[in-house]
CSV table of C-alpha atoms and ligand atoms in Angstrom, one decimal:
chain,number,residue,atom,x,y,z
T,435,MET,CA,136.2,99.2,113.6
T,436,VAL,CA,136.2,102.5,114.0
T,437,GLN,CA,135.0,104.5,116.5
T,438,MET,CA,133.2,107.7,116.5
T,439,THR,CA,130.3,110.5,118.4
T,440,ILE,CA,127.4,110.5,116.7
T,441,ASN,CA,125.0,112.2,118.5
T,442,GLY,CA,126.6,112.6,122.1
T,443,LYS,CA,126.8,108.9,121.8
T,444,VAL,CA,129.1,106.3,121.0
T,445,VAL,CA,129.3,104.6,118.0
T,446,LYS,CA,131.4,101.2,116.4
T,447,ALA,CA,131.1,101.3,112.8
T,448,PRO,CA,133.0,99.6,110.7
T,449,ASP,CA,136.6,101.9,108.9
T,450,GLY,CA,135.4,104.0,105.4
T,451,GLU,CA,131.6,102.7,105.6
T,452,MET,CA,129.3,106.1,104.9
T,453,LEU,CA,128.3,108.2,107.0
T,454,LEU,CA,124.7,107.9,106.0
T,455,THR,CA,124.8,104.6,106.4
T,456,VAL,CA,125.6,104.5,109.9
T,457,ILE,CA,123.4,107.2,111.4
T,458,ARG,CA,120.9,105.0,109.7
T,459,ARG,CA,121.9,101.8,111.6
T,460,GLN,CA,121.3,104.0,114.8
T,461,GLY,CA,117.4,104.5,113.6
T,462,ILE,CA,118.3,108.3,113.0
T,463,ASP,CA,116.2,109.6,110.6
T,464,VAL,CA,118.7,111.7,108.2
T,465,PRO,CA,116.8,113.2,105.2
T,466,ALA,CA,117.6,112.2,101.5
T,467,LEU,CA,116.7,112.0,97.6
T,468,CYS,CA,119.4,111.2,96.1
T,469,ASP,CA,120.7,108.0,97.9
T,470,HIS,CA,119.7,104.3,96.8
T,471,ALA,CA,121.8,101.7,97.7
T,472,ALA,CA,121.9,100.1,93.7
T,473,VAL,CA,124.3,103.2,92.6
T,474,GLU,CA,127.2,104.6,93.9
T,475,PRO,CA,126.5,107.7,96.6
T,476,CYS,CA,126.9,111.3,94.6
T,477,GLY,CA,126.3,114.0,96.9
T,478,SER,CA,124.3,115.9,94.6
T,479,CYS,CA,120.9,116.3,96.5
T,480,ARG,CA,122.6,118.2,100.0
T,481,MET,CA,119.8,117.0,102.5
T,482,CYS,CA,122.1,114.3,104.5
T,483,LEU,CA,124.4,117.3,105.3
T,484,VAL,CA,126.1,116.7,108.9
T,485,GLU,CA,128.4,118.9,110.9
T,486,ILE,CA,131.6,116.8,111.7
T,487,THR,CA,133.8,118.5,114.3
T,488,ARG,CA,137.2,116.0,116.1
T,489,GLU,CA,138.6,116.4,119.6
T,490,ASP,CA,141.9,118.1,118.1
T,491,TRP,CA,140.0,119.9,115.7
T,492,ASN,CA,139.4,123.0,118.5
T,493,GLY,CA,136.1,123.4,118.1
T,494,TRP,CA,136.3,124.1,114.3
T,495,LYS,CA,133.4,121.9,112.3
T,496,LYS,CA,132.7,121.4,108.8
T,497,TYR,CA,129.1,120.7,107.0
T,498,VAL,CA,129.7,117.3,104.9
T,499,THR,CA,127.5,115.5,102.8
T,500,SER,CA,127.1,112.1,105.0
T,501,CYS,CA,126.5,110.0,101.2
T,502,LEU,CA,129.9,110.2,100.6
T,503,TYR,CA,132.3,110.8,103.7
T,504,PRO,CA,133.1,107.8,105.2
T,505,SER,CA,133.6,106.9,108.9
T,506,GLU,CA,137.1,107.2,110.5
T,507,ASN,CA,137.6,107.1,114.4
T,508,GLY,CA,137.5,109.7,116.6
T,509,LEU,CA,134.7,111.7,114.4
T,510,ILE,CA,132.6,113.6,115.9
T,511,VAL,CA,128.8,113.5,114.4
T,512,SER,CA,125.5,116.4,115.0
T,513,THR,CA,123.0,115.9,112.2
T,514,HIS,CA,119.5,117.7,113.6
T,515,THR,CA,121.6,121.3,114.8
T,516,PRO,CA,119.3,124.0,114.4
T,517,GLU,CA,122.2,125.7,111.6
T,518,LEU,CA,122.0,121.9,109.6
T,519,GLN,CA,118.0,122.4,109.9
T,520,GLU,CA,117.8,125.8,108.7
T,521,ILE,CA,120.3,125.1,105.7
T,522,ARG,CA,117.6,121.7,104.7
T,523,ARG,CA,114.6,123.9,105.2
T,524,ASN,CA,116.6,126.5,102.9
T,525,ILE,CA,117.7,123.1,100.4
T,526,MET,CA,113.5,122.3,100.7
T,527,ASP,CA,112.6,125.7,99.8
T,528,LEU,CA,115.1,125.8,96.7
T,529,TYR,CA,113.2,122.4,95.6
T,530,LEU,CA,109.7,123.9,95.7
T,531,ALA,CA,110.7,126.9,93.5
T,532,ARG,CA,112.3,124.3,90.8
T,533,CYS,CA,110.0,121.7,91.7
T,534,PRO,CA,106.0,122.6,92.8
T,535,GLY,CA,104.7,119.4,91.9
T,536,SER,CA,106.2,117.0,93.2
T,537,GLU,CA,104.7,115.5,95.9
T,538,LEU,CA,107.8,114.5,97.7
T,539,VAL,CA,108.8,117.5,97.8
T,540,GLN,CA,106.1,119.4,98.8
T,541,LYS,CA,106.3,117.1,101.3
T,542,MET,CA,109.4,117.3,102.7
T,543,ALA,CA,109.3,120.4,102.6
T,544,GLU,CA,105.8,120.9,104.6
T,545,GLU,CA,108.5,118.7,107.5
T,546,TYR,CA,110.0,122.1,107.4
T,547,GLY,CA,107.6,124.2,108.1
T,548,LEU,CA,107.3,125.0,104.3
T,549,THR,CA,104.3,125.3,101.8
T,550,ARG,CA,105.3,127.7,99.3
T,551,THR,CA,108.2,128.8,98.2
T,552,SER,CA,109.8,132.2,99.0
T,553,TYR,CA,111.9,132.2,95.4
T,554,LYS,CA,110.4,132.7,92.0
T,555,THR,CA,108.9,129.4,90.8
T,556,ILE,CA,110.4,127.6,87.7
T,557,PRO,CA,107.4,128.2,85.3
T,558,GLU,CA,108.8,125.4,82.9
T,559,GLY,CA,110.1,123.4,86.3
T,560,ASP,CA,109.8,119.8,85.3
T,561,ASN,CA,110.8,118.2,89.1
T,562,CYS,CA,114.1,116.9,88.2
T,563,ILE,CA,116.3,117.7,90.8
T,564,MET,CA,119.2,116.8,88.4
T,565,CYS,CA,120.0,114.0,91.4
T,566,TYR,CA,121.4,111.8,88.0
T,567,ALA,CA,119.3,108.2,90.4
T,568,CYS,CA,118.6,107.6,86.6
T,569,THR,CA,121.9,107.7,84.7
T,570,ARG,CA,123.4,106.3,87.4
T,571,ILE,CA,121.4,103.8,87.3
T,572,CYS,CA,121.5,103.1,84.0
T,573,GLU,CA,125.1,102.6,84.1
T,574,VAL,CA,124.9,100.2,86.9
T,575,LEU,CA,123.2,98.4,84.6
T,576,GLY,CA,125.6,98.6,81.4
T,577,ARG,CA,123.5,100.8,79.4
T,578,ASN,CA,124.3,104.1,79.6
T,579,ALA,CA,121.6,105.4,78.3
T,580,ILE,CA,120.7,109.1,79.3
T,581,SER,CA,123.0,111.5,80.3
T,582,ALA,CA,122.9,115.2,81.1
T,583,VAL,CA,122.2,117.0,78.3
T,584,HIS,CA,122.6,121.2,77.9
T,585,ARG,CA,124.1,123.7,80.6
T,586,GLY,CA,122.7,125.6,83.2
T,587,HIS,CA,118.8,126.4,83.2
T,588,ALA,CA,118.4,124.0,80.0
T,589,LYS,CA,120.1,121.1,81.3
T,590,VAL,CA,117.8,118.0,81.2
T,591,ILE,CA,118.7,113.9,81.1
T,592,SER,CA,117.7,112.9,78.0
T,593,GLY,CA,119.4,110.8,75.6
T,594,PRO,CA,122.6,111.9,73.3
T,595,PHE,CA,121.4,115.3,71.7
T,596,ASP,CA,118.5,115.0,73.5
T,597,ASP,CA,117.3,112.6,70.7
T,598,PRO,CA,115.6,109.4,72.2
T,599,PRO,CA,118.1,107.3,73.5
T,600,PRO,CA,119.7,104.3,71.3
T,601,ASP,CA,121.1,102.7,74.2
T,602,CYS,CA,117.8,102.2,75.6
T,603,ILE,CA,116.9,99.0,76.4
T,604,GLY,CA,112.7,100.0,78.4
T,605,CYS,CA,114.1,98.6,81.8
T,606,LEU,CA,112.2,101.4,83.4
T,607,SER,CA,114.6,101.1,86.2
T,608,CYS,CA,115.2,105.2,85.6
T,609,ALA,CA,112.0,105.9,86.0
T,610,ASN,CA,110.9,103.6,89.5
T,611,ILE,CA,114.5,105.0,91.2
T,612,CYS,CA,113.6,108.4,90.0
T,613,PRO,CA,112.6,110.2,94.0
T,614,THR,CA,110.1,112.1,92.3
T,615,ASP,CA,109.1,110.4,89.7
T,616,VAL,CA,109.4,112.5,86.6
T,617,ILE,CA,110.5,110.2,83.8
T,618,GLU,CA,107.5,109.4,81.8
T,619,TRP,CA,106.3,105.7,80.5
T,620,HIS,CA,103.9,104.2,79.2
T,621,ASP,CA,102.2,100.2,78.4
T,622,GLN,CA,100.0,100.1,75.8
T,623,ASP,CA,99.1,97.7,73.0
T,624,GLY,CA,102.0,95.0,73.8
T,625,THR,CA,104.5,98.3,73.6
T,626,ARG,CA,106.3,99.7,76.2
T,627,ALA,CA,106.8,104.4,75.6
T,628,ILE,CA,109.9,106.1,77.1
T,629,TRP,CA,112.0,108.6,76.7
T,630,GLY,CA,111.0,109.1,73.3
T,631,ARG,CA,111.8,105.4,71.6
T,632,THR,CA,108.7,102.3,71.1
T,633,PHE,CA,109.5,99.0,72.5
T,634,ASP,CA,107.9,95.8,72.2
T,635,LEU,CA,106.8,93.9,74.9
T,636,ILE,CA,107.1,90.4,75.3
T,637,SER,CA,103.3,89.1,76.4
T,638,CYS,CA,102.7,86.0,77.5
T,639,ARG,CA,102.8,83.1,75.0
T,640,GLN,CA,99.6,81.8,77.3
T,641,CYS,CA,97.1,84.6,78.8
T,642,GLY,CA,98.7,87.9,76.6
T,643,LYS,CA,99.8,89.8,79.8
T,644,GLY,CA,103.0,91.8,79.2
T,645,ILE,CA,106.0,91.3,80.7
T,646,ILE,CA,109.2,92.8,80.0
T,647,THR,CA,110.9,95.1,76.5
T,648,ARG,CA,112.4,92.2,74.1
T,649,ASP,CA,115.6,94.1,74.3
T,650,PHE,CA,115.6,93.8,77.5
T,651,ALA,CA,115.0,90.0,77.5
T,652,GLU,CA,118.2,89.9,74.7
T,653,TYR,CA,120.2,92.0,76.9
T,654,LEU,CA,119.5,89.6,80.2
T,655,LYS,CA,119.8,86.7,77.5
T,656,GLU,CA,123.6,88.3,76.3
T,657,LYS,CA,124.5,89.3,79.4
T,658,ARG,CA,123.5,86.9,82.2
T,659,GLN,CA,123.3,83.4,79.7
T,660,ILE,CA,119.2,83.2,80.9
T,661,PRO,CA,117.8,81.5,78.6
T,662,ALA,CA,115.1,83.2,76.2
T,663,ASP,CA,111.9,80.6,76.5
T,664,TYR,CA,112.5,81.7,80.2
T,665,PHE,CA,110.6,85.1,79.4
T,666,GLU,CA,108.1,84.0,77.0
T,667,ILE,CA,105.7,83.2,79.8
T,668,CYS,CA,104.7,85.1,82.6
T,669,ASP,CA,104.7,84.4,86.4
T,670,ASP,CA,101.6,83.5,86.8
T,671,CYS,CA,101.1,81.1,83.6
T,672,LYS,CA,104.7,79.7,85.3
T,673,ARG,CA,103.4,78.6,88.6
T,674,VAL,CA,100.4,76.9,86.6
T,675,GLU,CA,102.9,75.2,84.8
T,676,LEU,CA,104.6,73.9,87.3
T,677,ALA,CA,102.0,72.8,89.3
T,678,ARG,CA,100.9,70.7,86.3
T,679,LYS,CA,104.1,69.2,86.4
T,680,MET,CA,104.7,68.2,89.7
T,681,GLY,CA,101.1,67.5,89.9
T,682,GLY,CA,101.7,64.9,87.0
T,683,LEU,CA,104.9,63.8,88.5
T,684,VAL,CA,102.8,63.2,92.0
T,685,ASP,CA,100.1,60.5,90.3
T,686,LEU,CA,102.7,59.1,88.2
T,687,ALA,CA,104.4,58.2,92.0
T,688,LYS,CA,101.3,57.1,93.3
T,689,GLU,CA,100.7,55.0,90.7
T,690,VAL,CA,103.8,53.2,90.7
T,691,ALA,CA,103.3,52.4,94.2
T,692,SER,CA,100.4,50.8,94.1
S,1343,MET,CA,121.7,72.9,112.4
S,1344,THR,CA,120.8,72.6,108.8
S,1345,TYR,CA,116.8,72.3,107.9
S,1346,ARG,CA,114.6,71.8,104.1
S,1347,TYR,CA,112.1,72.7,103.1
S,1348,THR,CA,109.8,70.3,101.9
S,1349,VAL,CA,106.9,70.1,99.5
S,1350,ASN,CA,104.5,66.9,99.4
S,1351,PRO,CA,101.6,67.6,97.0
S,1352,SER,CA,99.7,64.4,97.9
S,1353,ARG,CA,98.6,65.7,101.1
S,1354,CYS,CA,97.8,69.6,99.9
S,1355,THR,CA,94.2,69.8,100.4
S,1356,GLY,CA,94.0,73.2,98.6
S,1357,CYS,CA,92.9,74.4,101.8
S,1358,ARG,CA,94.8,77.9,101.4
S,1359,THR,CA,96.2,78.5,104.8
S,1360,CYS,CA,99.6,78.7,103.6
S,1361,GLU,CA,98.3,81.2,101.6
S,1362,LEU,CA,96.8,83.3,104.8
S,1363,ALA,CA,100.0,82.4,106.5
S,1364,CYS,CA,102.1,84.4,104.6
S,1365,ALA,CA,100.2,87.2,103.1
S,1366,PHE,CA,99.7,87.8,107.3
S,1367,THR,CA,104.3,87.5,107.6
S,1368,HIS,CA,104.5,89.6,105.2
S,1369,THR,CA,102.8,92.6,106.6
S,1370,GLN,CA,104.2,96.0,105.7
S,1371,GLU,CA,102.0,99.4,106.9
S,1372,GLN,CA,99.7,97.0,108.5
S,1373,LYS,CA,98.4,96.1,105.6
S,1374,PRO,CA,99.0,91.6,104.3
S,1375,GLY,CA,101.2,91.7,101.4
S,1376,ARG,CA,100.7,89.1,98.7
S,1377,SER,CA,101.1,85.8,99.3
S,1378,ARG,CA,104.5,84.2,97.9
S,1379,ILE,CA,102.8,80.5,97.9
S,1380,TYR,CA,99.9,79.2,95.4
S,1381,PRO,CA,98.3,76.1,95.9
S,1382,ILE,CA,97.6,75.1,92.9
S,1383,ALA,CA,95.0,72.9,91.1
S,1384,TYR,CA,95.9,70.3,88.7
S,1385,GLY,CA,92.9,68.1,88.9
S,1386,PRO,CA,90.1,67.4,90.6
S,1387,ASP,CA,91.1,67.6,94.1
S,1388,ARG,CA,94.7,67.5,93.4
S,1389,PHE,CA,96.6,70.4,94.0
S,1390,VAL,CA,100.2,72.0,94.1
S,1391,PRO,CA,101.7,74.0,96.7
S,1392,VAL,CA,103.7,76.5,94.6
S,1393,THR,CA,106.7,77.9,95.8
S,1394,CYS,CA,110.3,79.5,95.6
S,1395,LEU,CA,112.6,76.4,95.6
S,1396,GLN,CA,115.5,78.1,96.2
S,1397,CYS,CA,117.3,77.0,93.1
S,1398,ASP,CA,121.4,76.5,93.6
S,1399,ASP,CA,121.5,78.1,89.9
S,1400,ALA,CA,119.1,80.9,90.3
S,1401,SER,CA,117.8,82.3,87.5
S,1402,CYS,CA,116.2,85.3,89.5
S,1403,VAL,CA,119.8,86.0,91.1
S,1404,LYS,CA,121.7,85.4,87.7
S,1405,SER,CA,119.0,88.3,86.5
S,1406,CYS,CA,119.4,90.7,88.5
S,1407,LEU,CA,121.3,93.5,87.2
S,1408,PHE,CA,121.4,95.5,90.5
S,1409,ASP,CA,122.5,92.6,93.7
S,1410,ALA,CA,119.1,93.1,95.1
S,1411,LEU,CA,119.0,89.1,95.3
S,1412,LYS,CA,121.2,87.2,97.5
S,1413,ARG,CA,121.3,84.0,99.5
S,1414,ASN,CA,121.0,84.1,103.3
S,1415,GLU,CA,124.1,81.4,103.8
S,1416,THR,CA,122.0,80.5,107.4
S,1417,THR,CA,118.3,79.8,105.5
S,1418,GLY,CA,119.3,79.2,102.4
S,1419,ALA,CA,116.8,81.4,101.2
S,1420,ILE,CA,117.6,83.6,98.2
S,1421,GLU,CA,116.2,87.0,100.0
S,1422,LEU,CA,115.5,90.4,98.1
S,1423,ASP,CA,117.6,93.4,99.1
S,1424,LYS,CA,113.4,96.2,99.2
S,1425,ASP,CA,116.8,98.8,99.6
S,1426,ARG,CA,118.2,97.7,96.2
S,1427,CYS,CA,115.9,96.5,93.9
S,1428,VAL,CA,114.3,98.7,91.3
S,1429,ASN,CA,111.5,97.3,90.4
S,1430,CYS,CA,113.1,96.5,87.1
S,1431,ARG,CA,111.0,92.8,87.2
S,1432,ALA,CA,114.2,91.3,85.2
S,1433,CYS,CA,113.6,88.3,87.7
S,1434,VAL,CA,109.7,88.1,87.6
S,1435,ALA,CA,110.3,87.3,83.8
S,1436,ALA,CA,113.5,85.2,84.6
S,1437,CYS,CA,112.5,82.5,87.2
S,1438,PRO,CA,111.3,79.9,85.2
S,1439,PHE,CA,108.5,78.5,87.6
S,1440,GLY,CA,107.1,81.8,88.7
S,1441,CYS,CA,108.2,82.7,92.4
S,1442,ALA,CA,109.6,85.8,91.6
S,1443,LEU,CA,106.1,87.9,91.3
S,1444,VAL,CA,104.8,91.2,92.2
S,1445,ASP,CA,103.2,92.8,95.4
S,1446,ASP,CA,100.7,95.0,93.3
S,1447,VAL,CA,99.5,96.3,96.8
S,1448,HIS,CA,103.6,97.4,97.8
S,1449,ASP,CA,104.3,98.1,94.3
S,1450,GLN,CA,107.1,95.3,94.8
S,1451,VAL,CA,108.4,93.3,93.4
S,1452,VAL,CA,108.5,90.2,96.5
S,1453,LYS,CA,109.5,86.8,96.9
S,1454,CYS,CA,110.2,83.8,99.4
S,1455,ASP,CA,112.4,84.5,102.7
S,1456,LEU,CA,111.5,81.4,103.8
S,1457,CYS,CA,110.7,83.9,106.5
S,1458,GLY,CA,113.8,84.3,107.7
S,1459,GLY,CA,114.5,80.5,108.6
S,1460,SER,CA,111.1,80.0,110.1
S,1461,PRO,CA,108.6,80.0,107.1
S,1462,ALA,CA,104.8,80.2,108.5
S,1463,CYS,CA,103.2,78.3,105.8
S,1464,ALA,CA,105.1,75.5,107.4
S,1465,ARG,CA,103.8,76.2,110.5
S,1466,PHE,CA,100.3,76.6,109.7
S,1467,CYS,CA,100.0,73.4,107.1
S,1468,PRO,CA,97.6,71.4,108.6
S,1469,THR,CA,98.4,68.4,106.7
S,1470,LYS,CA,102.2,69.0,106.9
S,1471,ALA,CA,101.9,69.3,102.9
S,1472,LEU,CA,104.8,71.4,104.1
S,1473,GLU,CA,107.2,71.5,106.5
S,1474,TYR,CA,110.8,72.8,107.0
S,1475,LYS,CA,112.9,69.6,109.1
S,1476,ARG,CA,115.8,69.1,110.7
S,1477,ILE,CA,117.8,67.4,108.6
S,1478,ALA,CA,121.3,67.5,110.6
J,87,SF4,S1,114.5,102.7,80.8
J,87,SF4,FE1,116.2,103.1,79.0
J,87,SF4,S2,117.0,104.6,79.9
J,87,SF4,FE2,116.0,104.0,81.6
J,87,SF4,S3,116.9,103.1,82.9
J,87,SF4,FE3,116.7,101.4,81.3
J,87,SF4,S4,117.9,101.7,79.5
J,87,SF4,FE4,118.7,103.4,81.0
J,88,SF4,S1,114.8,112.1,85.9
J,88,SF4,FE1,114.9,111.4,88.3
J,88,SF4,S2,116.3,110.9,89.1
J,88,SF4,FE2,117.0,111.2,87.2
J,88,SF4,S3,118.0,113.5,87.5
J,88,SF4,FE3,115.9,114.1,87.4
J,88,SF4,S4,115.1,113.7,89.9
J,88,SF4,FE4,117.0,112.8,89.4
J,89,SF4,S1,113.1,93.4,89.8
J,89,SF4,FE1,114.5,94.1,91.2
J,89,SF4,S2,115.4,92.4,92.7
J,89,SF4,FE2,114.5,91.6,90.6
J,89,SF4,S3,115.9,91.6,89.1
J,89,SF4,FE3,114.7,93.9,89.1
J,89,SF4,S4,116.0,95.2,91.0
J,89,SF4,FE4,116.6,93.0,90.4
J,90,FES,S1,121.9,111.9,99.9
J,90,FES,FE1,123.8,112.8,100.4
J,90,FES,S2,124.1,114.4,99.2
J,90,FES,FE2,121.8,113.4,98.2
């Protein structure tokens, strides 16, 4: 355990735990766009900046991304100084220029009194904030199907060479984790479309409802040894089946007893 | 102290009190969540309250590629860590009993967590078809 001061309060935390986690546990709301518990932090959105100093720094201080800064003894952390709020306001101003269509960006910008950007809006902006949550989650699940392609302004998240990603299994983890909801997908007629590819959905053997993509099921079967037939029936129908099976046993037990 | 959750279907009258109790216990943003337990009829006036069996070698836990499902060693329940879950629904597809399910209201995968050690369904079941008993 280490001891630190956060906004004037003495706080204990496990050595090395990221500051953002510690700050949040204190009930302090530090904004963050690229942070997610299922992926490693990457420090890309910059909204979680905090000010740190120490007794022996003689008044010297610096700004660090709290999602990437490990706790250490004697740190003095401030989370909402006027300077920090001004930096966050500027970052939101820039995001507003890049992602004018994102509801989340609009909502967060509004918290800093911004309803429109003071910069020039990117006309072909696509609401992606380049936080890499999608590529990081795809890496965690072991597919690495997508990454950033091209450079500078043209940089986008896509499959290799900006083509549909051959390693994608259509699990939607990327689309669901994306904070600004820019990854398009849709399910239709037993198929799922995402990243320019179309996947077969397993439809429930009993009611026809779409379950998960066949490629995702195959992957889970191979990686986690889950029997393939588990994936063939939807959750609703499986509950009914369980009731029927258990009910049969209950009736049998009664018969035997009487 | 060790407790065990038990289901005795022959006592179930299908009154669905457990379903209500569950939905209201799992309330978020003032909206009751989807129930994690369902009394399902398998014949005339015969019901089985279907809920998560907290399996030993649980398929939901195995299927989650993000470690969002973990056993609470105190209660024995497999709990879903909402912060880690990305709603991929692998667990929903993998549970052989359909007891990892989707809460449509909150667009979130949910499952029984034994209410952190005091299951509301068992507390409210009028016929003791559901019980949470101390076994040691
Ligand atoms: S849908 Fe494809 S790209 Fe997205 S996380 Fe799943 S495998 Fe990766
Ligand atoms: S597509 Fe979404 S998750 Fe991926 S980098 Fe862009 S904003 Fe982040
Ligand atoms: S839906 Fe959530 S809990 Fe279920 S497998 Fe996916 S990430 Fe894990
Ligand atoms: S949450 Fe720390 S930089 Fe985005």
